[in-house]
Amino acid sequence: IAGGIGAFVYVTQKERHPGSQLPYDTSKKTIVILGSGWGATSLLKTIDTEEYNVVVISPKNYFLFTPLLPSVAVGTLSPKAILQPTRYIARHKARAVTVIEAEAKEVDPFNKTVTFEDETEIKGKVSHTTIPYDYLVYAVGAEVQTFGIPGVQEKACFMKELNDAEVMQRRFKDCIESAAFPGQDDAEIDRLLHIVVVGGGPTGIEVSGEIHDFLEDDLKAWYPELAGRIRISLVEALPSVLPMFSKQLIEYTESTFKESKIDIWTKTMVKEVKDKSVILQMPDKSIKEVPCGMVVWAGGNKGRKITQDLMGKFPTLQTNKRGLTVDDHLRLAGADSIFAIGDCTSTSYAPTAQVASQQGAYLARVFAQMAKKEGLEAKLSELQKTETVAVDTTEKTGVQSEIENTKKMIANVKIRPFHYSHQGSLAYVGSDKAIADLPFANGNIATAGVATFLFWRSAYLSTLFSLRNRTLVANDWLITKIFGRDLSR
Ligand code: NAD
């Protein structure tokens, strides 16, 4: 047993650190990766740094496993369980990766530079730096789309970053404690306990399901006088929720929500978010003010300002408002040496984590192929030099045959276009139930229920990038099952 534990500790602790890795090498090309989300992290995880210097620039020095963010928002999981430091991801690389915690502000595709800034501890003091790149991987993701609807930015909670989940959790618990305040007015209790979730995409559905679980599993026991009064309403502008899922799964979600007493208001549009209410445009176009304690905004995403600025540099080629246009090798249209992946691009695929991570892994293969080709080209030019100075005929013939071989090897290095392989769509709908649209040879299979929930859990566990995260997440699930969620704010 001691040997087994020793081997386990050795395997999990055996890791390189920058000190024992190859250093930055000025003779190698430098790849600058902007971002630390799905696309960037998948690339970083797979790329061989032997032939390149790699620099990662991101405002967060960690990767966030976004599919489990709604679970953090209600305390099922702790934040640390779904975070992985970017340096930790790069620890096994042959060459040390430079990780810079800063926000990229400008890309100059003509001079091949990136400018980034970091706000230091001393408030307001910002340091700017510009660095050159040989290749840029643009993977900055997207930001929350508020459509300029009044009050959304200032008054709603979001579900995009870790901080959003923490803010939502605090605000939700605050609503409950205020409702529990002795002598609280009846109408005010109902207002505080009404949670409005905006957006019937997967984010809005999962957040609603998680809030419902918190209510059922924990709040009913701890706040018996209030629990029955908590209401969750999901508002969606389109005629149905989850348009990307098959019809039967949409119906399953709707019926699960009905059982869970989560109201779904379709064809209803949020027009304004106020301090204590939301203004809705109802299906008949009438306007209604609905009191609520909290609004969670899951209304979709849009491109970041830096992306719009980059598009502006190619006014004739970058005209798609949904995001950056790339070719089938993920090269940015109009720019030399820039690749763009993930939610900042506009492709024929939905902007999902699955697409971004496949694109990141694809680029790692592209860079490996490019390094191989460049290595062979360097070898060829050396051979050609040797050929010109060779006097001995046998030596000359030998070099010529090697030249021919190398030329053939160069011709064989083929960089194939990116191909997306859809592994299916999954979403958690609450009450230990999930839905899944899975592609099979004979067509899609739609499944739902408790078994799908177990599949959802195991699929997410295996998708987590490290053993450490898997252990933390599995442990939190167990702790929540045994002891319930934490009620403290
Ligand atoms: P989304 O774009 O899929 O959905 C946003 C919804 O909000 C839309 O249906 C839109 O009609 C609605 N909306 C916007 N403004 C509104 C308003 N004023 N009033 C009422 N409704 C309004 O956004 P998302 O759910 O954050 O997903 C973003 C992307 O991430 C999608 O591609 C999605 O597939 C992916 N994603 C997938 C999963 C999963 O597979 N489990 C989970 C989360 C996100």
Coordinates of C-alpha atoms and ligand atoms in Angstrom, one line a residue, residues 147 149 198-204 206 235-238 244 268-270 297-301 350-352 426-427 460, ligand 1:
F147 CA -28.2 44.9 -26.4
I149 CA -31.1 47.4 -22.7
V198 CA -33.3 36.1 -18.8
G199 CA -32.4 33.9 -21.8
G200 CA -33.6 30.4 -22.6
G201 CA -30.2 29.2 -24.0
P202 CA -28.2 26.6 -22.2
T203 CA -26.9 29.1 -19.6
G204 CA -30.3 30.3 -18.6
E206 CA -28.8 25.5 -16.3
V235 CA -37.9 34.8 -19.8
E236 CA -37.1 34.1 -23.4
A237 CA -37.8 36.3 -26.4
L238 CA -38.0 33.5 -28.9
M244 CA -30.2 24.1 -30.5
T268 CA -41.5 37.7 -23.8
M269 CA -38.8 40.3 -24.0
V270 CA -37.0 42.1 -21.2
W297 CA -28.9 37.9 -17.4
A298 CA -28.0 35.0 -19.7
G299 CA -29.0 36.8 -23.0
G300 CA -26.0 35.7 -25.1
N301 CA -22.6 37.0 -26.0
A350 CA -22.1 27.3 -32.8
P351 CA -19.8 29.2 -30.5
T352 CA -19.3 26.4 -28.0
L426 CA -25.5 18.3 -23.1
A427 CA -27.3 20.5 -20.6
Y460 CA -17.8 16.8 -17.4
Ligands
NAD1 P1 -27.6 31.9 -26.1 O1 -27.2 33.0 -27.1 O2 -27.6 30.5 -26.5 O3 -29.1 32.3 -25.5 C1 -29.4 33.6 -25.2 C2 -31.0 33.7 -25.2 O4 -31.4 34.9 -24.6 C3 -31.5 33.7 -26.7 O5 -32.4 32.6 -26.8 C4 -32.2 35.0 -26.8 O6 -33.3 35.0 -27.6 C5 -32.5 35.4 -25.4 N1 -32.6 36.8 -25.1 C6 -31.7 37.8 -25.5 N2 -32.1 39.0 -25.1 C7 -33.3 38.8 -24.5 C8 -34.3 39.7 -23.9 N3 -34.1 41.0 -23.9 N4 -35.4 39.2 -23.4 C9 -35.6 37.9 -23.4 N5 -34.7 37.0 -24.0 C10 -33.6 37.4 -24.5 O7 -26.6 32.2 -24.8 P2 -26.0 31.2 -23.8 O8 -27.0 30.3 -23.2 O9 -25.2 32.0 -22.9 O10 -25.1 30.3 -24.7 C11 -24.0 30.9 -25.4 C12 -23.3 29.8 -26.2 O11 -22.6 28.9 -25.4 C13 -24.2 29.0 -27.1 O12 -23.6 28.7 -28.3 C14 -24.5 27.8 -26.3 O13 -24.8 26.7 -27.1 C15 -23.1 27.6 -25.5 N6 -23.4 27.0 -24.2 C16 -23.6 25.6 -24.2 C17 -23.8 25.0 -23.0 C18 -24.1 23.5 -23.0 O14 -24.0 22.9 -24.1 N7 -24.4 22.9 -21.9 C19 -23.9 25.7 -21.8 C20 -23.7 27.1 -21.9 C21 -23.5 27.7 -23.1

